[in-house]
mmCIF file of C-alpha atoms in Angstrom:
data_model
loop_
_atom_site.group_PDB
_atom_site.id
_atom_site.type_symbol
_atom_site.label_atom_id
_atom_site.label_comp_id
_atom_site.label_asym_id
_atom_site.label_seq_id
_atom_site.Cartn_x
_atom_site.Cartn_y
_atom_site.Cartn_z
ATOM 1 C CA UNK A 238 -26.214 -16.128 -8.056
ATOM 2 C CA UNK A 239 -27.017 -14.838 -11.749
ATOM 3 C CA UNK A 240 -27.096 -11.128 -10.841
ATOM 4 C CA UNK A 241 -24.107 -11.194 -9.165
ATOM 5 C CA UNK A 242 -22.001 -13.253 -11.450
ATOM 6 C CA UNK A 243 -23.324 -10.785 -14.628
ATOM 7 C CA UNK A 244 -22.445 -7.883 -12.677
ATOM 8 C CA UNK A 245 -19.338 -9.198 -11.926
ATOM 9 C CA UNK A 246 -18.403 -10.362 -15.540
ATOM 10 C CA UNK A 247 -19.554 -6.958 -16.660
ATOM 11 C CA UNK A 248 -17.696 -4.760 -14.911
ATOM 12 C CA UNK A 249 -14.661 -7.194 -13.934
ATOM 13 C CA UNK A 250 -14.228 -9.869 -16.722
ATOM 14 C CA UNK A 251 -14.949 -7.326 -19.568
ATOM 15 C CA UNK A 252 -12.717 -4.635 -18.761
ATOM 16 C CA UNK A 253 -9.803 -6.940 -18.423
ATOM 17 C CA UNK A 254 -10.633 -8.420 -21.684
ATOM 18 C CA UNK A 255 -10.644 -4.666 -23.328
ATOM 19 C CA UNK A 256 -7.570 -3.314 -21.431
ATOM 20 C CA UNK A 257 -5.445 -6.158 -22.814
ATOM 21 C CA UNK A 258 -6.778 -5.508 -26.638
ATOM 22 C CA UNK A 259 -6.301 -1.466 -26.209
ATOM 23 C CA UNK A 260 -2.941 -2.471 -25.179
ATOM 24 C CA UNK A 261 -2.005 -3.465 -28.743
ATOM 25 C CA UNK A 262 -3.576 -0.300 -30.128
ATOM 26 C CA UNK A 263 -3.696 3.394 -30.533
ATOM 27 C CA UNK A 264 -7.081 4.136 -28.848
ATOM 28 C CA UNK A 265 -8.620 7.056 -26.888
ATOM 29 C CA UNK A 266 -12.060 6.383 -26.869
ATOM 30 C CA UNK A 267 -13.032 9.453 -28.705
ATOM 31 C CA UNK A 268 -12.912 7.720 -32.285
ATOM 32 C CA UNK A 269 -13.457 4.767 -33.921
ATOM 33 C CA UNK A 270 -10.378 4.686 -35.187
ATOM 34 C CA UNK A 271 -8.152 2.628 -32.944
ATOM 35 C CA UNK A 272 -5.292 1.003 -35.512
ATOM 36 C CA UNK A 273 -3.233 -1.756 -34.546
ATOM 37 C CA UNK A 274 -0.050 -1.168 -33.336
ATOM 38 C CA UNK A 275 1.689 -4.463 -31.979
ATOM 39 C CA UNK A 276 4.173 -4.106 -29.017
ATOM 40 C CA UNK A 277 4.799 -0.156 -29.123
ATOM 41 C CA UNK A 278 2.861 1.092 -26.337
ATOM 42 C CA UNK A 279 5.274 -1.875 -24.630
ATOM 43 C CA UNK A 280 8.373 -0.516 -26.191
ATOM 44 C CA UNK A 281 7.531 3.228 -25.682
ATOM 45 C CA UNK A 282 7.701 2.659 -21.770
ATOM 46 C CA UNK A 283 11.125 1.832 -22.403
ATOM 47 C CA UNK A 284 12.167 5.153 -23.332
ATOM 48 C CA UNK A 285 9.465 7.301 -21.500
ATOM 49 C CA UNK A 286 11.411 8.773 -18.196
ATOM 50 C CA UNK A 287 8.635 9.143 -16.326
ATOM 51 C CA UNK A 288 7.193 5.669 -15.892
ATOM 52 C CA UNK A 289 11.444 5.224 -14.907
ATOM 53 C CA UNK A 290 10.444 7.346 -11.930
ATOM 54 C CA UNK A 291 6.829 5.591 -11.561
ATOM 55 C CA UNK A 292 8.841 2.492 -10.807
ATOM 56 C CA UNK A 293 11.264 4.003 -9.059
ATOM 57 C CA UNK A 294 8.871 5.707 -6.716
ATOM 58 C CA UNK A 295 6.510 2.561 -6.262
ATOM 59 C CA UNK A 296 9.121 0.384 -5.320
ATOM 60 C CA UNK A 297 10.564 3.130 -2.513
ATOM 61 C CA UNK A 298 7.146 3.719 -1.236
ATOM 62 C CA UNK A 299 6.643 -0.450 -1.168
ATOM 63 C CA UNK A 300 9.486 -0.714 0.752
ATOM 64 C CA UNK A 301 9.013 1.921 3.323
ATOM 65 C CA UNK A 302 5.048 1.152 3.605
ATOM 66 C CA UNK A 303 5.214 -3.256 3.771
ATOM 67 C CA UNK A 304 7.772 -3.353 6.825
ATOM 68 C CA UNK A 305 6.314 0.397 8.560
ATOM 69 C CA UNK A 306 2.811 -1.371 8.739
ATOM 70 C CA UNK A 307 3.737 -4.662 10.116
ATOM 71 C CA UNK A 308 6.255 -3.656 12.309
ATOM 72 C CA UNK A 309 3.469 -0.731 13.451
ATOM 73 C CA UNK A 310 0.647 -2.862 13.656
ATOM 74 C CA UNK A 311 2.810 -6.222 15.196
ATOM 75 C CA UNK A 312 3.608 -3.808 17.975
ATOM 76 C CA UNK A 313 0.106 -2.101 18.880
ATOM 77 C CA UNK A 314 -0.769 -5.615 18.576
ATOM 78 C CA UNK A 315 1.264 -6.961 21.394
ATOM 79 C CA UNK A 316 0.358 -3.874 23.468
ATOM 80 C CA UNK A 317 -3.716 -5.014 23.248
ATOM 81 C CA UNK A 318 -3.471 -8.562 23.617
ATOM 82 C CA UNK A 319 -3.592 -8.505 27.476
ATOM 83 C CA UNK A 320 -6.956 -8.078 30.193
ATOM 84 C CA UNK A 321 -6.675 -4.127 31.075
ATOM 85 C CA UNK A 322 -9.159 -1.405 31.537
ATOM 86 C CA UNK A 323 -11.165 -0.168 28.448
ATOM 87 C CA UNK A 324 -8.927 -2.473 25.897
ATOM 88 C CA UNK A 325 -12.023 -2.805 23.381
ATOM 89 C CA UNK A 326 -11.848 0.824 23.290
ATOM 90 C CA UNK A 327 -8.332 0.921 22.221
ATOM 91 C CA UNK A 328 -8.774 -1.953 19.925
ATOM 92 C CA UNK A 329 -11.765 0.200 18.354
ATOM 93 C CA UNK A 330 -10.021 3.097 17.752
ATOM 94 C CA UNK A 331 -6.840 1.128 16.603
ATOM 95 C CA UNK A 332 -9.207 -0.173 13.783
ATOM 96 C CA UNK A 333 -10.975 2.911 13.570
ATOM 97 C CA UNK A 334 -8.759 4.297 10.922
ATOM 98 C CA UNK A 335 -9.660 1.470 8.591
ATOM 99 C CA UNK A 336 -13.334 2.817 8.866
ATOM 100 C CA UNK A 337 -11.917 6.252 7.782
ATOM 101 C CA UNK A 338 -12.688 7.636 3.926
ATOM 102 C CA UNK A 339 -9.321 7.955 2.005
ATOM 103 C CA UNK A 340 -10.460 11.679 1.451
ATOM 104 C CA UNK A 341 -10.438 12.473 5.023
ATOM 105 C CA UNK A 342 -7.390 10.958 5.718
ATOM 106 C CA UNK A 343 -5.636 12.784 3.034
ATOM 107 C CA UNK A 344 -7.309 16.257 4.395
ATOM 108 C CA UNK A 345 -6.450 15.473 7.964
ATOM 109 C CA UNK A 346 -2.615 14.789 6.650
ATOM 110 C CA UNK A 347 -2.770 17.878 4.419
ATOM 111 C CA UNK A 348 -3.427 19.798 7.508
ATOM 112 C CA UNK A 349 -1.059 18.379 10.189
ATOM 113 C CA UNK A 350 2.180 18.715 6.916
ATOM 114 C CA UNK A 351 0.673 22.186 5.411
ATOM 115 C CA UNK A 352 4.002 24.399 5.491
ATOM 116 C CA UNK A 353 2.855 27.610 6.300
ATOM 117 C CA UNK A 354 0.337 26.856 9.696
ATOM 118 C CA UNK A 355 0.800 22.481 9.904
ATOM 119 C CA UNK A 356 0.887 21.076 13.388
ATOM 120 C CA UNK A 357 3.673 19.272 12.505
ATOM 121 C CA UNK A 358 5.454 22.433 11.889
ATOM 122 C CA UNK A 359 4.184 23.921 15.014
ATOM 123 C CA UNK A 360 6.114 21.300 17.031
ATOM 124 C CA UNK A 361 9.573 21.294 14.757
ATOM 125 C CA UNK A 362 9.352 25.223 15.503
ATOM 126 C CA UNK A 363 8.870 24.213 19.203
ATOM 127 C CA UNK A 364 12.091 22.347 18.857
ATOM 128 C CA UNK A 365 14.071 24.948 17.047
ATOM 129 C CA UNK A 366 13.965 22.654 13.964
ATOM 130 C CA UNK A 367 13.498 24.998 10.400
ATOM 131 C CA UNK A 368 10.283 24.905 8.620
ATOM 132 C CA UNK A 369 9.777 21.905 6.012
ATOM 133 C CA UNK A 370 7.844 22.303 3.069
ATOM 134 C CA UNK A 371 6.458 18.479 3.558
ATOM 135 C CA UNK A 372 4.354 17.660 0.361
ATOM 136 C CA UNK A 373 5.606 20.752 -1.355
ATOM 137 C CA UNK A 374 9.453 19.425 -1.355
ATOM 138 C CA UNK A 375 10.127 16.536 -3.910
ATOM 139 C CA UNK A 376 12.452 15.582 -1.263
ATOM 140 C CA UNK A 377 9.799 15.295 1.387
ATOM 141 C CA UNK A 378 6.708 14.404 -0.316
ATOM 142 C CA UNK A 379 6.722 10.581 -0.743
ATOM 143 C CA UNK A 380 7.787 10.364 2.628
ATOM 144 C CA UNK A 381 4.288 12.014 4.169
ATOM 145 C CA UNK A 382 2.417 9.802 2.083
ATOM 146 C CA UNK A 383 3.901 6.745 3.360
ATOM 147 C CA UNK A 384 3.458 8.064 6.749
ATOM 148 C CA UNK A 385 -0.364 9.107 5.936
ATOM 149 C CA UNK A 386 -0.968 5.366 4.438
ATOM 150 C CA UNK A 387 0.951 3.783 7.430
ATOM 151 C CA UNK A 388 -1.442 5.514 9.392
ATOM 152 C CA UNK A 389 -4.460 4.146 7.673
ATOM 153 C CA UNK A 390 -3.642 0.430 7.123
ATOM 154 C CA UNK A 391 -2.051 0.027 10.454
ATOM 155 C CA UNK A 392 -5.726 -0.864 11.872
ATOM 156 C CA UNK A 393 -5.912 -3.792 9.581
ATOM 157 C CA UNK A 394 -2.231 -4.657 10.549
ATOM 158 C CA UNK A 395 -3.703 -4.491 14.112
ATOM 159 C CA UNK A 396 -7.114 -6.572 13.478
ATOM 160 C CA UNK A 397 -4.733 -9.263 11.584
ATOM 161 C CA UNK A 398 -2.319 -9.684 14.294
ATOM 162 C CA UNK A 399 -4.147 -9.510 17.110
ATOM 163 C CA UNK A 400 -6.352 -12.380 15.975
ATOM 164 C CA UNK A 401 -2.941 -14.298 15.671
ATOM 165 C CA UNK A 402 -1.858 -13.796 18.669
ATOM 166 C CA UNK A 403 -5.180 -14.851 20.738
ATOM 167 C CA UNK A 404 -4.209 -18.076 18.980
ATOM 168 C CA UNK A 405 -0.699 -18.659 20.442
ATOM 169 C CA UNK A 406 -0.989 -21.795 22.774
ATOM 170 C CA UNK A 407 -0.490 -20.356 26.672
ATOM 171 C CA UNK A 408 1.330 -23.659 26.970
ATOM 172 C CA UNK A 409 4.035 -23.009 24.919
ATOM 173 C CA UNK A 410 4.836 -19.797 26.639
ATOM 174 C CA UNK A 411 4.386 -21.259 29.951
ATOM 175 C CA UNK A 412 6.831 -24.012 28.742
ATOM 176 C CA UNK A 413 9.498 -21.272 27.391
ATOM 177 C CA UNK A 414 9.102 -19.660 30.837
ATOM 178 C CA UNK A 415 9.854 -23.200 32.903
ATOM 179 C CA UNK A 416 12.745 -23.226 30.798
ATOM 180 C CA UNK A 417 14.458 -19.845 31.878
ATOM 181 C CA UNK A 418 13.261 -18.324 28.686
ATOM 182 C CA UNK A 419 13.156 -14.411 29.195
ATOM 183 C CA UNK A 420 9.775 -12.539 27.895
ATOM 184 C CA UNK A 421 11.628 -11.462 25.079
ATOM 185 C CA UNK A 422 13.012 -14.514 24.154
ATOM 186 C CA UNK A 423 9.969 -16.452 24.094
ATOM 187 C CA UNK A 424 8.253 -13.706 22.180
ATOM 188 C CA UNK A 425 11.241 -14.604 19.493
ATOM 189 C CA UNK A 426 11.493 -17.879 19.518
ATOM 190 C CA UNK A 427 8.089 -18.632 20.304
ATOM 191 C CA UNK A 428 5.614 -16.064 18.974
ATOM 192 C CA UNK A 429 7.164 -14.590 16.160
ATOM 193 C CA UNK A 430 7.118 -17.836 14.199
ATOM 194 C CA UNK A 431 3.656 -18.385 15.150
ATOM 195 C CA UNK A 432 3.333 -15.297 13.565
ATOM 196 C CA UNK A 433 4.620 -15.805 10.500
ATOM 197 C CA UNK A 434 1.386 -17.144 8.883
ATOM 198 C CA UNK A 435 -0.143 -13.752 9.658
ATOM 199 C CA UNK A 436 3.309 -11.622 8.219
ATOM 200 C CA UNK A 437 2.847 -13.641 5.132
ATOM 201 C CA UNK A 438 -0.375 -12.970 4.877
ATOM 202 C CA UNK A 439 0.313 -8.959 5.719
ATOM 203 C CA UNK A 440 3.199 -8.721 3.343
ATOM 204 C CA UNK A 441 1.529 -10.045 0.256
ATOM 205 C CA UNK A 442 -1.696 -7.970 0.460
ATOM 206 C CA UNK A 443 -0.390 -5.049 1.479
ATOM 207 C CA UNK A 444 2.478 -5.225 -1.284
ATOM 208 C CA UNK A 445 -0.480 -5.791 -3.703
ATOM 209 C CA UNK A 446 -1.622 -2.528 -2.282
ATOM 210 C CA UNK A 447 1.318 -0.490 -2.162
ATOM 211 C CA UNK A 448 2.017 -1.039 -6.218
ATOM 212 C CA UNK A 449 -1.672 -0.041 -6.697
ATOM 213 C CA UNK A 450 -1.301 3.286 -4.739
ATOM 214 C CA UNK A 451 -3.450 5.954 -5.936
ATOM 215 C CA UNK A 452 -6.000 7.698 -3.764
ATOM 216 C CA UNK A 453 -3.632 9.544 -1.339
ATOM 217 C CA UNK A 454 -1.543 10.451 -4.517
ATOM 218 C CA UNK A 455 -4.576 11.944 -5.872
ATOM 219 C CA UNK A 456 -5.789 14.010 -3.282
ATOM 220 C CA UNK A 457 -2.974 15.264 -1.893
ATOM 221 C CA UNK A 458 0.020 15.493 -4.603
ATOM 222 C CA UNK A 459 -1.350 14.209 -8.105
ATOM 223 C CA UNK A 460 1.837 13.235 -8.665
ATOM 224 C CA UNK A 461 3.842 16.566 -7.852
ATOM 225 C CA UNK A 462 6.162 18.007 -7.077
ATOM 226 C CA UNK A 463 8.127 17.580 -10.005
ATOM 227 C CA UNK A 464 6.583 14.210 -10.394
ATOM 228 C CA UNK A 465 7.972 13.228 -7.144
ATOM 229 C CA UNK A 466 4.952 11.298 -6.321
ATOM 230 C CA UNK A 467 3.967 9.752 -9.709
ATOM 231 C CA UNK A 468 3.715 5.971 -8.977
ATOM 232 C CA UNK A 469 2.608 3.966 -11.698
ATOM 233 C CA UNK A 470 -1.000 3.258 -10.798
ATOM 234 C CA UNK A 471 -1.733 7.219 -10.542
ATOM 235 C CA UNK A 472 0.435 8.020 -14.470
ATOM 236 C CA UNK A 473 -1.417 5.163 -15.814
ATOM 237 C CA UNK A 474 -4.434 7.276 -14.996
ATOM 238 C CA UNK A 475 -2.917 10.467 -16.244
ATOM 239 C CA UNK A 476 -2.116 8.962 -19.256
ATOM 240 C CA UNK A 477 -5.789 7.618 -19.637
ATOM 241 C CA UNK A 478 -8.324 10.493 -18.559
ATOM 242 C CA UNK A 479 -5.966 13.529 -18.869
ATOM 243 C CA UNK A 480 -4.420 12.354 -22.182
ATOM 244 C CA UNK A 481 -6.563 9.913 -23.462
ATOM 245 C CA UNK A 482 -3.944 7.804 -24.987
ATOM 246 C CA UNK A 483 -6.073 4.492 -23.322
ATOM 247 C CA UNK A 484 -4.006 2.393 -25.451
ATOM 248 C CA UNK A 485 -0.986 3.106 -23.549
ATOM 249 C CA UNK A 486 -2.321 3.603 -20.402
ATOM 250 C CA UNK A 487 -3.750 -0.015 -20.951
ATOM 251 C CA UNK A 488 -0.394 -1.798 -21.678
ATOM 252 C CA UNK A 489 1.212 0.570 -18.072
ATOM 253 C CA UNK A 490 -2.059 -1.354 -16.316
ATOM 254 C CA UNK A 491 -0.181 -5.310 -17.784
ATOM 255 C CA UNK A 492 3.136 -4.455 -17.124
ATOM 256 C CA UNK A 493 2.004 -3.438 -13.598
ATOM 257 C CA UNK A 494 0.168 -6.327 -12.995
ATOM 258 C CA UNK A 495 3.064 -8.460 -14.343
ATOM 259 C CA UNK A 496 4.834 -6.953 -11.408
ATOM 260 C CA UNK A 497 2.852 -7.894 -8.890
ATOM 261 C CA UNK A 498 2.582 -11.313 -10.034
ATOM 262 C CA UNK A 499 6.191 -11.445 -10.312
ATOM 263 C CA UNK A 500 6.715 -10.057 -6.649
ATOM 264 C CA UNK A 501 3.737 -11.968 -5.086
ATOM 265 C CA UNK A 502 5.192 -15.507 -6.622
ATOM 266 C CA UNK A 503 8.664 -14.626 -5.146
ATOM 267 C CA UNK A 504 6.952 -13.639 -1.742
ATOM 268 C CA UNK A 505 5.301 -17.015 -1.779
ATOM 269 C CA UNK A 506 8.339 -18.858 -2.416
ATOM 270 C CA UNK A 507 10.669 -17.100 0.027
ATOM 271 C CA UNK A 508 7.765 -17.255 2.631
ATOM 272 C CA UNK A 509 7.159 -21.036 2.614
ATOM 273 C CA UNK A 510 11.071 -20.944 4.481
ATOM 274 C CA UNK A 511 10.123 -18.881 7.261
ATOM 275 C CA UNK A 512 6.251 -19.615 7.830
ATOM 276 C CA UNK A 513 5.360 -22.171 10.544
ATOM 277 C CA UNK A 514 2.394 -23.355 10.514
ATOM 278 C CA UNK A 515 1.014 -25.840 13.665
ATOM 279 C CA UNK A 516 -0.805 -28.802 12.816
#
């Protein structure tokens, strides 16, 4: 186990350690000199406008990803979880796009929103709808990239659920159904809070992941236009390697990860009401 716990400490433990210390300091990694300077990198977030709209634009795209996902993947889900023809073909290529580089997603989506010869495009022209400019409008441009990361996590929404659902007791359902119960109506009062294990589960990591967003940011915005698609993880890294001002980049990195502890303690909380679990 002594390899993997140094390499672990090294480049896990050790960075955390560091990023909290640059945090209180004026560092860029170029000099030695890296003075103390107490809580101002905290305070200077404060008044800087853009990590307003970092927050502002993580929180939108947590919103719209978290519920698109699960309600995506919950439904694909139901649709495989019966005996047909060829379903471990669809269930492969429903997790297929978790097995999918970030890099060619982003190209892919690039191609399919491009204003000038996108598919999607195509299809609005087919329609007599006007040509959008997609991840060229700062009106448009979050919105692809929630659809692109939909897209990619809705496999692991799939795998998740699907795996619940094989372990909803037939009897129960054929109970609901003795009792007049409707298909729907089981699947609501039945189902859905067997489910709600798995949607706990679902909402907490992929919230985790939605406040760390960075790759499709990277390589298909960096943060444009206008900053329409800065989210904190990706001007946290602007602020390290394009500015070098680590020390503030550093104390971005803590207040994000107070965040998500916040959010993930109040997800716990509020879950522990609607999660049924079966003994």
């Amino acid at each position: 186990m002594t390899p993997g716990a140094l390499i672990i400490l090294l480049f896990g433990a050790v960075p955390i350690v560091w990023s909290a210390v640059m945090s209180f300091q004026r560092n860029n990694l170029l000099t030695g000199d890296t003075p103390y300077v107490g809580l101002r990198n905290y305070r200077a977030m404060v008044h800087d406008p853009v990590v307003v709209q970092a927050i502002g634009h993580t929180l939108v795209y947590t919103a719209l990803f978290v519920p698109g996902t699960m309600i995506v993947g919950l439904f694909l889900a139901v649709a495989m979880n019966r005996k047909i023809r060829f379903i471990s073909v669809y269930r492969t290529a429903a997790y297929a796009t978790m097995a999918i580089s970030t890099i060619s997603e982003a190209v892919v989506f690039i191609w399919l929103f491009d204003p000038s010869y996108g598919v999607a495009n195509y299809f609005f022209s087919l329609l007599g709808i006007p040509q959008q400019q997609f991840l060229n409008s700062p009106a448009q441009a979050l919105y692809v990239i929630v659809i692109m990361t939909i897209w990619g996590w809705t496999g692991f929404s799939v795998v998740i659920y699907l795996a619940a659902l094989q372990g909803v007791p037939q009897a129960l359902l054929d109970a609901a159904a003795v009792d007049g119960a409707s298909k729907w109506t089981a699947f609501r009062r039945v189902t859905l809070p067997l489910l709600s294990p798995a949607s706990l589960f679902l909402a907490v990591w992929l919230t985790i992941n939605a406040m760390q967003l960075f790759d499709e940011v990277y390589l298909s915005t960096q943060g444009g236009p206008l900053n329409a698609t800065t989210v904190l993880v990706y001007y946290l890294y602007d602020q390290a390697f394009q500015n070098f001002n680590f020390g503030y980049a550093s104390a971005i990195a803590y207040f994000l990860f107070l965040i998500i502890l916040t959010v993930t303690a109040v997800q716990f909380r509020v879950g522990r009401r609607f999660t049924h679990y079966r003994s």
